[in-house]
mmCIF file of C-alpha atoms and ligand atoms in Angstrom:
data_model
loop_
_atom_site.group_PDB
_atom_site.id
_atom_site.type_symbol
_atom_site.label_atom_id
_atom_site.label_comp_id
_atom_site.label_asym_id
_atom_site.label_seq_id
_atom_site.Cartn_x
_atom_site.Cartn_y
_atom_site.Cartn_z
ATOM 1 C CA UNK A 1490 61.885 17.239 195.238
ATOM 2 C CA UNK A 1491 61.363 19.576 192.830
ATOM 3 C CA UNK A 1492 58.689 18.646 189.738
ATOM 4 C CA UNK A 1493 60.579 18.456 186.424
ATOM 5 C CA UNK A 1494 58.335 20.640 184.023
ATOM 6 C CA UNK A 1495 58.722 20.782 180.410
ATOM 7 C CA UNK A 1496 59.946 24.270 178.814
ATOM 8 C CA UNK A 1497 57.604 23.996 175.896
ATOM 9 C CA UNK A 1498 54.393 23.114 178.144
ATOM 10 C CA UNK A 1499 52.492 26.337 180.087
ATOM 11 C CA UNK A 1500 52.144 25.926 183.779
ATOM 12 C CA UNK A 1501 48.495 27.580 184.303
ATOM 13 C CA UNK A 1502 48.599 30.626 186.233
ATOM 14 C CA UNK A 1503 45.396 33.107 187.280
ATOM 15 C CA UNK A 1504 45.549 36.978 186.879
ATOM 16 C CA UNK A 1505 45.138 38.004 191.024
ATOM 17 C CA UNK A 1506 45.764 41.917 190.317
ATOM 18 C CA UNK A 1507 45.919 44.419 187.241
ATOM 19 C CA UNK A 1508 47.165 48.015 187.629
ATOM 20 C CA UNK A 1509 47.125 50.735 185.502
ATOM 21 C CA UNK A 1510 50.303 52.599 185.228
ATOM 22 C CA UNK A 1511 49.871 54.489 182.393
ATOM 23 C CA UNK A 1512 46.646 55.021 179.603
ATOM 24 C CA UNK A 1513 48.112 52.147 177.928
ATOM 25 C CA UNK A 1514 50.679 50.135 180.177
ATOM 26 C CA UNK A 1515 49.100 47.700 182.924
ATOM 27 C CA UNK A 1516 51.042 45.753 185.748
ATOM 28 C CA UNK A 1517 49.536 42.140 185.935
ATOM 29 C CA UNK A 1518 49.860 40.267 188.848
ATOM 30 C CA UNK A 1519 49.495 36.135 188.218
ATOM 31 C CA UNK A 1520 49.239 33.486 191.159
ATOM 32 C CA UNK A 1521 49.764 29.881 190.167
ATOM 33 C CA UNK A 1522 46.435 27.704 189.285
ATOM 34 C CA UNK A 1523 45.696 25.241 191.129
ATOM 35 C CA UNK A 1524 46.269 22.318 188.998
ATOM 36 C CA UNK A 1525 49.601 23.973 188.394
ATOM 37 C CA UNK A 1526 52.609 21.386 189.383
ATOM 38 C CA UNK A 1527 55.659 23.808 189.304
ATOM 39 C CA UNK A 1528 56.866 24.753 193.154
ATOM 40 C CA UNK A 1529 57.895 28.090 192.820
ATOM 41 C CA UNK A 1530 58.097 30.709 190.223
ATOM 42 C CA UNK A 1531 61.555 32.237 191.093
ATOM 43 C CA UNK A 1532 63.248 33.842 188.418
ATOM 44 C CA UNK A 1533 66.613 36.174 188.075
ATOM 45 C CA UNK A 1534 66.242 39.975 187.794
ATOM 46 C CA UNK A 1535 65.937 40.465 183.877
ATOM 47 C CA UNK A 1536 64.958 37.040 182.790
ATOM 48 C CA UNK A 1537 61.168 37.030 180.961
ATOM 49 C CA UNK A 1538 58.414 34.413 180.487
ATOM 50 C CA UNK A 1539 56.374 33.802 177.727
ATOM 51 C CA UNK A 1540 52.677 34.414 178.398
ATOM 52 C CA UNK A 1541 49.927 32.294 176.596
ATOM 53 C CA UNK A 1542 46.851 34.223 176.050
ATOM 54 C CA UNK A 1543 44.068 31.781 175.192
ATOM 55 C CA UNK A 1544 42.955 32.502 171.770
ATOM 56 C CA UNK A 1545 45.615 34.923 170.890
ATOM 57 C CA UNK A 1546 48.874 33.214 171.020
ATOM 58 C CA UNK A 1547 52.168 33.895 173.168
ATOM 59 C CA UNK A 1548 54.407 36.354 173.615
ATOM 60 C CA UNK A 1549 57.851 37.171 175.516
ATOM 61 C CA UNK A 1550 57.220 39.480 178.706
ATOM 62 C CA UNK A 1551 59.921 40.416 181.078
ATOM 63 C CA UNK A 1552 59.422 39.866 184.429
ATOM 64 C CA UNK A 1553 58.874 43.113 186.763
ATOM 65 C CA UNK A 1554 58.279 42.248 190.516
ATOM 66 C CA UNK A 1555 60.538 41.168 193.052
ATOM 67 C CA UNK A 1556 62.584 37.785 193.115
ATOM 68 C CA UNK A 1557 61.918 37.700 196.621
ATOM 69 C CA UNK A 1558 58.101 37.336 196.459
ATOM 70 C CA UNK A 1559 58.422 33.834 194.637
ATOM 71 C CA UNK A 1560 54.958 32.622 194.753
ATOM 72 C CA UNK A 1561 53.522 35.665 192.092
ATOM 73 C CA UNK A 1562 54.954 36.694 189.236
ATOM 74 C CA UNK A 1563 54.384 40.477 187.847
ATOM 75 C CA UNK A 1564 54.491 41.912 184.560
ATOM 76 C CA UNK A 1565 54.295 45.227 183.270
ATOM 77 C CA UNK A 1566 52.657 45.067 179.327
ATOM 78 C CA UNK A 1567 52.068 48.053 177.037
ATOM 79 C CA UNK A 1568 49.288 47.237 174.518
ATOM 80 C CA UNK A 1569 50.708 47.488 171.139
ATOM 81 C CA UNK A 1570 49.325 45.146 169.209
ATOM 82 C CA UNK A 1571 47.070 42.430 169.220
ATOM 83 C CA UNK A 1572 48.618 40.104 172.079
ATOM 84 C CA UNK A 1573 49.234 42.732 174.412
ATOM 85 C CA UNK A 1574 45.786 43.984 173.798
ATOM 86 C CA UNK A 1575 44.337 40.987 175.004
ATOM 87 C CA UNK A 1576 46.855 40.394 177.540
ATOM 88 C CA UNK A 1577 46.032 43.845 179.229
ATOM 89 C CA UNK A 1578 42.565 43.414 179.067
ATOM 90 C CA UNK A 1579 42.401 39.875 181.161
ATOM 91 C CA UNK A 1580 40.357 40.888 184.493
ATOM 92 C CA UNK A 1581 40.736 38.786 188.087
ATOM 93 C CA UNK A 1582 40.213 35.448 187.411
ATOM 94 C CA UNK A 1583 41.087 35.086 184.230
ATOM 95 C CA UNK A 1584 43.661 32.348 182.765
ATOM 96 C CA UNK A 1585 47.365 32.457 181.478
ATOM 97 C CA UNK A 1586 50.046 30.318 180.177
ATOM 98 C CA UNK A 1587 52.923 30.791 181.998
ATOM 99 C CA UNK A 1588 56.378 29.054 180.117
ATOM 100 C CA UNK A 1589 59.760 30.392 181.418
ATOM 101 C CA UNK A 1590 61.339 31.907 183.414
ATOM 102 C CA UNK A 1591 64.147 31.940 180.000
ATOM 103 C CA UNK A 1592 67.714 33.962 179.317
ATOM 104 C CA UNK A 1593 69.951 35.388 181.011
ATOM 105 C CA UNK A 1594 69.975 37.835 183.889
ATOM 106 C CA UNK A 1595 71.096 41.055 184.780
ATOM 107 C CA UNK A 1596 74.694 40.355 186.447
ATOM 108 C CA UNK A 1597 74.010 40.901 189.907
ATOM 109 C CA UNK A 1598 77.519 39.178 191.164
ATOM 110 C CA UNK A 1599 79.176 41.173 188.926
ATOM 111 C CA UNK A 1600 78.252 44.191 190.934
ATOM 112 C CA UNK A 1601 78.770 43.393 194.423
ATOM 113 C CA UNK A 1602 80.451 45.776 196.128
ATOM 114 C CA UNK A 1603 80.384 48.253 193.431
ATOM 115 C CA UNK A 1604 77.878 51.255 192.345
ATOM 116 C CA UNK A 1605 75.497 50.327 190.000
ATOM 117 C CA UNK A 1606 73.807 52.662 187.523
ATOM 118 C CA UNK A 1607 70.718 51.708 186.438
ATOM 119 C CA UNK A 1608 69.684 53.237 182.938
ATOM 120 C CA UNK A 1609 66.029 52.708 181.991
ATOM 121 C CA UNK A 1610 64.103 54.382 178.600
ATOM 122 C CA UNK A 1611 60.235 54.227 179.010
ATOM 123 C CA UNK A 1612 59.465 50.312 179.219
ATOM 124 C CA UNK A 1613 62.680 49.375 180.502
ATOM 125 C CA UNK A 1614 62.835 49.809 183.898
ATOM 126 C CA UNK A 1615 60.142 46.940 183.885
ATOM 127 C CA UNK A 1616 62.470 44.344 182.948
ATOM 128 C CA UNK A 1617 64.800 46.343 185.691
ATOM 129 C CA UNK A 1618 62.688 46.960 188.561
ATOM 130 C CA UNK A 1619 63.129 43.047 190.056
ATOM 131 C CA UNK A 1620 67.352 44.212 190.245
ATOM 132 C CA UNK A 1621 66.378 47.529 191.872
ATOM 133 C CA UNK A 1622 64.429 45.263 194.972
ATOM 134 C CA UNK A 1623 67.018 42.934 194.891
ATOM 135 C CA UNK A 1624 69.708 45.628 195.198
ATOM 136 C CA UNK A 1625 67.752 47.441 197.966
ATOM 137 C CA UNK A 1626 67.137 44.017 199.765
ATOM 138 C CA UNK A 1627 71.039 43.658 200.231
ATOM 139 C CA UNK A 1628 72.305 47.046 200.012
ATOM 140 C CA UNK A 1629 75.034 46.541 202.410
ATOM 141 C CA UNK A 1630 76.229 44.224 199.804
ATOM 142 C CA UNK A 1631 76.602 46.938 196.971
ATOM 143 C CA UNK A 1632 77.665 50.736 196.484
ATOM 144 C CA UNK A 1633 75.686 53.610 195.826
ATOM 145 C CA UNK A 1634 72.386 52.772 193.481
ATOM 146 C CA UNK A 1635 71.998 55.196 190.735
ATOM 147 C CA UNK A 1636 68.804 55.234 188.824
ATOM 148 C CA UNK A 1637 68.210 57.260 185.562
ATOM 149 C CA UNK A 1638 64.938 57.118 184.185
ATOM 150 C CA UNK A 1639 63.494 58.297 180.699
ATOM 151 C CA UNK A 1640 59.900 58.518 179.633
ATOM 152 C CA UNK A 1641 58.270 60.543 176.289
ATOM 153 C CA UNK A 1642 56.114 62.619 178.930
ATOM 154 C CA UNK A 1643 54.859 62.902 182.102
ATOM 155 C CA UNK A 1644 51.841 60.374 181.778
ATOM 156 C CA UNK A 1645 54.037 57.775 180.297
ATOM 157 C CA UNK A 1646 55.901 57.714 183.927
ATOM 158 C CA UNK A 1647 55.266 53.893 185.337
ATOM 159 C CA UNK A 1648 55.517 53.085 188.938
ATOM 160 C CA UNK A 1649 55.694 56.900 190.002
ATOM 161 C CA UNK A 1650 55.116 55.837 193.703
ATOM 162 C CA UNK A 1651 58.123 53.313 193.825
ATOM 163 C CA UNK A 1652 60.263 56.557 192.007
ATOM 164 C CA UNK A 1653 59.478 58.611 195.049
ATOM 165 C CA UNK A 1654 60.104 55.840 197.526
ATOM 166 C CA UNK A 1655 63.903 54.463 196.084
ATOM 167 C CA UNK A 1656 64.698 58.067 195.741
ATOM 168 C CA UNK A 1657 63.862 58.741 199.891
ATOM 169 C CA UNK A 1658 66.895 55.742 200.441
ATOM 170 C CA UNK A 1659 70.216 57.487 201.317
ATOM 171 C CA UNK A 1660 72.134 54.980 199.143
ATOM 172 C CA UNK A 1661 70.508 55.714 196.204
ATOM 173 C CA UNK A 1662 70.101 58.881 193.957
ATOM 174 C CA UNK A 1663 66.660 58.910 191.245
ATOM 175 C CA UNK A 1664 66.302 61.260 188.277
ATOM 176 C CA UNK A 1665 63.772 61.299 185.806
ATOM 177 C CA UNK A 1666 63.662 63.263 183.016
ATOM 178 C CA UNK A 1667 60.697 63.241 180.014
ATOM 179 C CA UNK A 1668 60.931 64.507 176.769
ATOM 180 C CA UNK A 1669 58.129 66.666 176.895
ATOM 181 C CA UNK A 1670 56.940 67.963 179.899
ATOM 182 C CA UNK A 1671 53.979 70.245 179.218
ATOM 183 C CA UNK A 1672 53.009 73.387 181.259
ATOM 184 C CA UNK A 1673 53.041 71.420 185.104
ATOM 185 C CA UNK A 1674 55.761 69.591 184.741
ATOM 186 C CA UNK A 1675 58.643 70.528 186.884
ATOM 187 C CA UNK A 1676 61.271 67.794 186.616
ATOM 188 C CA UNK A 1677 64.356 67.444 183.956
ATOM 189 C CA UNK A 1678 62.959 67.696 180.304
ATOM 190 C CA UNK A 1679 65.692 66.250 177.305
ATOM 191 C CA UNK A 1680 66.718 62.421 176.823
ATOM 192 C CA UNK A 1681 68.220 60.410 179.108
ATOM 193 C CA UNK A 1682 71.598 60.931 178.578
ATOM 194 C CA UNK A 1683 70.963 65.136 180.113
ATOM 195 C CA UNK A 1684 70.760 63.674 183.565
ATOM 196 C CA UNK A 1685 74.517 62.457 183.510
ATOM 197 C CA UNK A 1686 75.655 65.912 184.445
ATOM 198 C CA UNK A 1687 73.557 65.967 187.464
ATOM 199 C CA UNK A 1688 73.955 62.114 188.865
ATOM 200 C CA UNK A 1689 76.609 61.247 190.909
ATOM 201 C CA UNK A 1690 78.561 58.896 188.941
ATOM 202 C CA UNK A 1691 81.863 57.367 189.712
ATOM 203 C CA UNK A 1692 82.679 55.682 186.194
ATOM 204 C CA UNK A 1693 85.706 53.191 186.687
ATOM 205 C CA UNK A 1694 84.348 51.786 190.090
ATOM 206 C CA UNK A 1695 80.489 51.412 188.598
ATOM 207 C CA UNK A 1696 78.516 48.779 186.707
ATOM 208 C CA UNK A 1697 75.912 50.203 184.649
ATOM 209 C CA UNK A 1698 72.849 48.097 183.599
ATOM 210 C CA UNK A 1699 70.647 49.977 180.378
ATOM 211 C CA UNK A 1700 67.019 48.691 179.175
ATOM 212 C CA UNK A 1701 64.899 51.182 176.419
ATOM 213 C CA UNK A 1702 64.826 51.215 172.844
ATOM 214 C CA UNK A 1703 67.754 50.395 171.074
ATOM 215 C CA UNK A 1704 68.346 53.824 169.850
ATOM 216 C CA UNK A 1705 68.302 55.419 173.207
ATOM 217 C CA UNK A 1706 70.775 52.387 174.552
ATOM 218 C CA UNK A 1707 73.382 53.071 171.416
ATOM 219 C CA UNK A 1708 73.389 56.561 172.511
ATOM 220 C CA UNK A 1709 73.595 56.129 176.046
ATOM 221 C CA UNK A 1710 76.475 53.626 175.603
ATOM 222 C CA UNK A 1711 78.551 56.070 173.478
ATOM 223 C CA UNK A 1712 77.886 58.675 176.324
ATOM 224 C CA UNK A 1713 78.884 56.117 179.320
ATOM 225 C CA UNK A 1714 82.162 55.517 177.249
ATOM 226 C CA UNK A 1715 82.732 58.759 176.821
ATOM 227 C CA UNK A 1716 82.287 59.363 180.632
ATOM 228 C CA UNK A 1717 85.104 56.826 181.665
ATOM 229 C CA UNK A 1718 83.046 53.404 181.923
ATOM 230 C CA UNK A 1719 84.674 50.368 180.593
ATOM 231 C CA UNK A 1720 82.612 48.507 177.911
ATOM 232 C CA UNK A 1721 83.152 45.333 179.629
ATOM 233 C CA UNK A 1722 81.302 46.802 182.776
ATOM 234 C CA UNK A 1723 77.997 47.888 180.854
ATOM 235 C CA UNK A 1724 75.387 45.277 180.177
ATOM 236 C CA UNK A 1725 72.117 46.186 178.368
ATOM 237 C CA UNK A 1726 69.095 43.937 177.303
ATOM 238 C CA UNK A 1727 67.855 42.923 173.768
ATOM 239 C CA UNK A 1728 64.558 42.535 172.312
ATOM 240 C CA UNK A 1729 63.615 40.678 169.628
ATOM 241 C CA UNK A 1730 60.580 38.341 168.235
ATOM 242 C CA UNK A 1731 60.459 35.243 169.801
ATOM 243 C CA UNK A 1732 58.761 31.547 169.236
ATOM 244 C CA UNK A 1733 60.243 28.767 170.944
ATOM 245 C CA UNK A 1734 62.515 30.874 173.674
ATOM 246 C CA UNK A 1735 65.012 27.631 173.952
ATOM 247 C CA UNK A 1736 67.106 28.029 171.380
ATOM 248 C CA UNK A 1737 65.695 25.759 169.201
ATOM 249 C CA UNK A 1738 63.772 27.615 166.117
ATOM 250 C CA UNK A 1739 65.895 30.890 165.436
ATOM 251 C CA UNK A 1740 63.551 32.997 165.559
ATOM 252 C CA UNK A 1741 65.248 35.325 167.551
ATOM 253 C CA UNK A 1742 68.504 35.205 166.128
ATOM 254 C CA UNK A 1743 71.046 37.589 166.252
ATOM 255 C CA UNK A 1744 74.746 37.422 164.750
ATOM 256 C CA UNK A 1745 76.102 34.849 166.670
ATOM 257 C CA UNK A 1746 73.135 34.438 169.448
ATOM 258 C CA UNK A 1747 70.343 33.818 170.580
ATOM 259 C CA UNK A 1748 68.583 36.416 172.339
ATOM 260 C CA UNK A 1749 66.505 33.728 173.988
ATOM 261 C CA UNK A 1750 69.073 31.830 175.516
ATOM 262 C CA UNK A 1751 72.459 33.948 175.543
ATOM 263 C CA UNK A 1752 70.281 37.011 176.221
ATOM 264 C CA UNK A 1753 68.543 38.808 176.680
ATOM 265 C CA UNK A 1754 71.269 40.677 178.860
ATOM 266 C CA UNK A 1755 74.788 40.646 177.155
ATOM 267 C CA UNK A 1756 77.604 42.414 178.115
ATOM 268 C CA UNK A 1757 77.573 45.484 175.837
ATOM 269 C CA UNK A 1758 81.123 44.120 174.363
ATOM 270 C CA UNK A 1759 79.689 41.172 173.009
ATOM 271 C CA UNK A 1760 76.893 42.666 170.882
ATOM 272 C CA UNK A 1761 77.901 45.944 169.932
ATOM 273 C CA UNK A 1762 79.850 44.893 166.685
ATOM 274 C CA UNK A 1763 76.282 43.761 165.546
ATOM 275 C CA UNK A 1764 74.303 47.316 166.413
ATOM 276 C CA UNK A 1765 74.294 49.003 163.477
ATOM 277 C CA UNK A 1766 75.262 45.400 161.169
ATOM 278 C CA UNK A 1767 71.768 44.341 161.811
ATOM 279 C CA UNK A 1768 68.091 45.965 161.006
ATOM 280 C CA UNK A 1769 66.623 47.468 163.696
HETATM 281 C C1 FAD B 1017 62.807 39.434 175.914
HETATM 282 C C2 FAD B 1017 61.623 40.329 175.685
HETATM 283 C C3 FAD B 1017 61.018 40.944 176.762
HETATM 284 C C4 FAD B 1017 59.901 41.764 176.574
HETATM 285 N N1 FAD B 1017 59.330 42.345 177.658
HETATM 286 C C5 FAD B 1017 58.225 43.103 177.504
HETATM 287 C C6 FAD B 1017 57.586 43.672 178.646
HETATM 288 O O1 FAD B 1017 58.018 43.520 179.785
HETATM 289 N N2 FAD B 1017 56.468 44.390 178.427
HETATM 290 C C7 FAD B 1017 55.941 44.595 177.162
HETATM 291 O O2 FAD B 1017 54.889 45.267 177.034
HETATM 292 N N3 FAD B 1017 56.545 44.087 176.075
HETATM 293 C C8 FAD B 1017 57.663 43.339 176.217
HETATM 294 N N4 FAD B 1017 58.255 42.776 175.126
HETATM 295 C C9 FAD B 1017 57.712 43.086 173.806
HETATM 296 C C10 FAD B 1017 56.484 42.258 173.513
HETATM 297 O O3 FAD B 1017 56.775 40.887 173.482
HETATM 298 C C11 FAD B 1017 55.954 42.745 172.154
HETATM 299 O O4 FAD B 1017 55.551 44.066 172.300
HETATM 300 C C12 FAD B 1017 54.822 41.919 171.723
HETATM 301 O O5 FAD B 1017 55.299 40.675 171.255
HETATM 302 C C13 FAD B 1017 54.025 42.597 170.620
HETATM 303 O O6 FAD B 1017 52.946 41.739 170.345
HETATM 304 P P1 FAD B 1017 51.568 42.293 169.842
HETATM 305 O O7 FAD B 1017 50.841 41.181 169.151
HETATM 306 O O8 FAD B 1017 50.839 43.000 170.929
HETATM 307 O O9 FAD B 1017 51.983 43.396 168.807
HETATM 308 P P2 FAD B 1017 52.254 43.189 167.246
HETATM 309 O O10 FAD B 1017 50.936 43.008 166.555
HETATM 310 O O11 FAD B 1017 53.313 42.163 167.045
HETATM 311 O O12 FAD B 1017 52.810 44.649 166.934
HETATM 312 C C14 FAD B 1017 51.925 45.763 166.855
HETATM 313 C C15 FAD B 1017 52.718 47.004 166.554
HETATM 314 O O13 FAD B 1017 53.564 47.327 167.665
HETATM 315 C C16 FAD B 1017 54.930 47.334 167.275
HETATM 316 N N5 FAD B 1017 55.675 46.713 168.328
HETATM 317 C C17 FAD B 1017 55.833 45.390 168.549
HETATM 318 N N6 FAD B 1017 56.600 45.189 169.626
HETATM 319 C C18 FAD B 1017 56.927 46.415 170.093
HETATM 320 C C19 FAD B 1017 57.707 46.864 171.178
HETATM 321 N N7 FAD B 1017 58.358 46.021 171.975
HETATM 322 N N8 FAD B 1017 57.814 48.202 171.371
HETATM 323 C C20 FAD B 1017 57.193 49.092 170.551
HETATM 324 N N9 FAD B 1017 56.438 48.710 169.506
HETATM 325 C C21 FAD B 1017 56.320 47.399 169.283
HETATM 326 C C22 FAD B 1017 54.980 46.539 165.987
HETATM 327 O O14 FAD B 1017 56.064 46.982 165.166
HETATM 328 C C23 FAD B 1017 53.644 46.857 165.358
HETATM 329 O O15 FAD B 1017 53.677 48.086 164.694
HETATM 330 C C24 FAD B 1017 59.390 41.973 175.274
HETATM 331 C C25 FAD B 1017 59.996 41.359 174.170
HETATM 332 C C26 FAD B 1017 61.118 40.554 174.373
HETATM 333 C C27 FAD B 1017 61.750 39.891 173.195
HETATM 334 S S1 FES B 1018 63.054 32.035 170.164
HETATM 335 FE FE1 FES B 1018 63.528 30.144 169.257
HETATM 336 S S2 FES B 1018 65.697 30.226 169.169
HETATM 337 FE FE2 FES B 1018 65.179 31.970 170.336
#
């Protein structure tokens, strides 16, 4: 039978691997301690944790490596302050809180047997990479697999290898653009949104899942409407601080929800009314 663990209580976990993606963004891989008493550690594709650092304090961190691989759990962290400092500078060995998994998922039933677009801006394809393995995993299960990826330049690319690799699959089509690309770069250079012209897109039969900064996902919403896509078919996921991540303290508050609990993927229907009502 499964042990009943508390929400508020961090299981222990150990850091087994950290990878550098970019000069500031690390992948951490974390097994379970051994005095741990949670089974598993499955999660749904875009559902986060919240890390205790010892010392430092907790924050929310999506979770970036495959569902299927349920005895790790990976996360990608760019240092940008204090916690994430310290979180990216753990070594092997080292000790973290693990609370979660919390919020909601990226629809995955939604899309069965339809194409799925997968819209990431710098970050966000962490928080979308555990969809992309699930989605390659059962592929028979789904239409075509269209990633578009955004990053400020070259060097802020993260999991370049796994790029080349989904776009070698003949279900799937990849394109990357950066906004600046320097002298050697020889991909697509302009914001996300540029690559629509060259991505085979079939609007009305897709579902289209977007992760980046909220300015990059209000513009790439207006674009995907533009282009034919139903709002009720595009989801996109919310950031915001975070304390309890139960829905208790409203902390993360927003309109009507909770990005904790009702989020952090909504259906882009149900929150854009508050884009724009709301600071940034
Ligand atoms: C649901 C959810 C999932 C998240 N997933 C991830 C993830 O997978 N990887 C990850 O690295 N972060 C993720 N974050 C963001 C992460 O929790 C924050 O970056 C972190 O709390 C900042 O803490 P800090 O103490 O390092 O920085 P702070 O000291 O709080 O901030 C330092 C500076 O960085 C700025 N800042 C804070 N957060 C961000 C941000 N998200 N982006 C850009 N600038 C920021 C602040 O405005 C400030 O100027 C997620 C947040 C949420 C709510
Ligand atoms: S973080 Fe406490 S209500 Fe969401």
């Amino acid at each position: 039978m499964a042990a009943i663990t508390n929400p508020m209580l961090p299981e222990p976990y150990v850091v087994g691997r950290v990878g550098k993606e970019t000069p500031d963004t690390f992948t951490l891989t974390l097994a379970r301690g051994k005095e741990s008493g949670a089974d598993g550690s499955s999660f749904q594709p875009g559902q986060f944790s919240m890390l205790w650092v010892f010392g430092v304090g907790e924050l929310p961190i999506s979770i970036s490596g495959d569902p299927a691989e349920g005895d790790r759990l990976v996360y990608t962290v760019r240092s940008v302050g204090q916690a994430t400092h310290a979180l990216v500078s753990l070594g092997v060995g080292d000790n973290v809180g693990v609370r979660g998994p919390f919020g909601t998922g990226w629809p995955i039933e939604v899309a069965r047997g339809r194409d799925v677009i997968v819209i990431a801006g710098g970050l966000g394809l962490a928080p979308l990479r555990p969809l992309i393995y699930q989605m390659l995993r059962n592929s028979r299960e789904y239409g075509r697999l269209v990633v578009l990826y955004g990053a400020r330049s070259p060097r802020d690319l993260i999991y370049r290898r796994e790029l080349v690799a989904w776009a070698r699959r003949h279900e799937t089509q990849v394109l990357v653009t950066v906004d600046y690309g320097g002298l050697s770069w020889r991909g697509h250079v302009g914001v996300v949104t540029t690559l629509f012209k060259y991505a085979k897109l079939q609007p009305r039969r897709s579902v289209v899942m977007v992760c980046g900064p909220e300015i990059m996902m209000r513009f790439v919403t207006r674009e995907l409407e533009a282009y034919g896509v139903s709002r009720e078919d595009i989801y996109v996921s919310m950031e915001r601080n975070m304390k309890c991540a139960v829905g208790l303290c409203g902390h993360c508050q927003y309109g009507p929800h909770f990005i904790c609990k009702d989020g952090p993927v909504f259906r882009w229907d149900q929150v854009r009314p508050l884009l724009g009502e709301y600071e940034l």
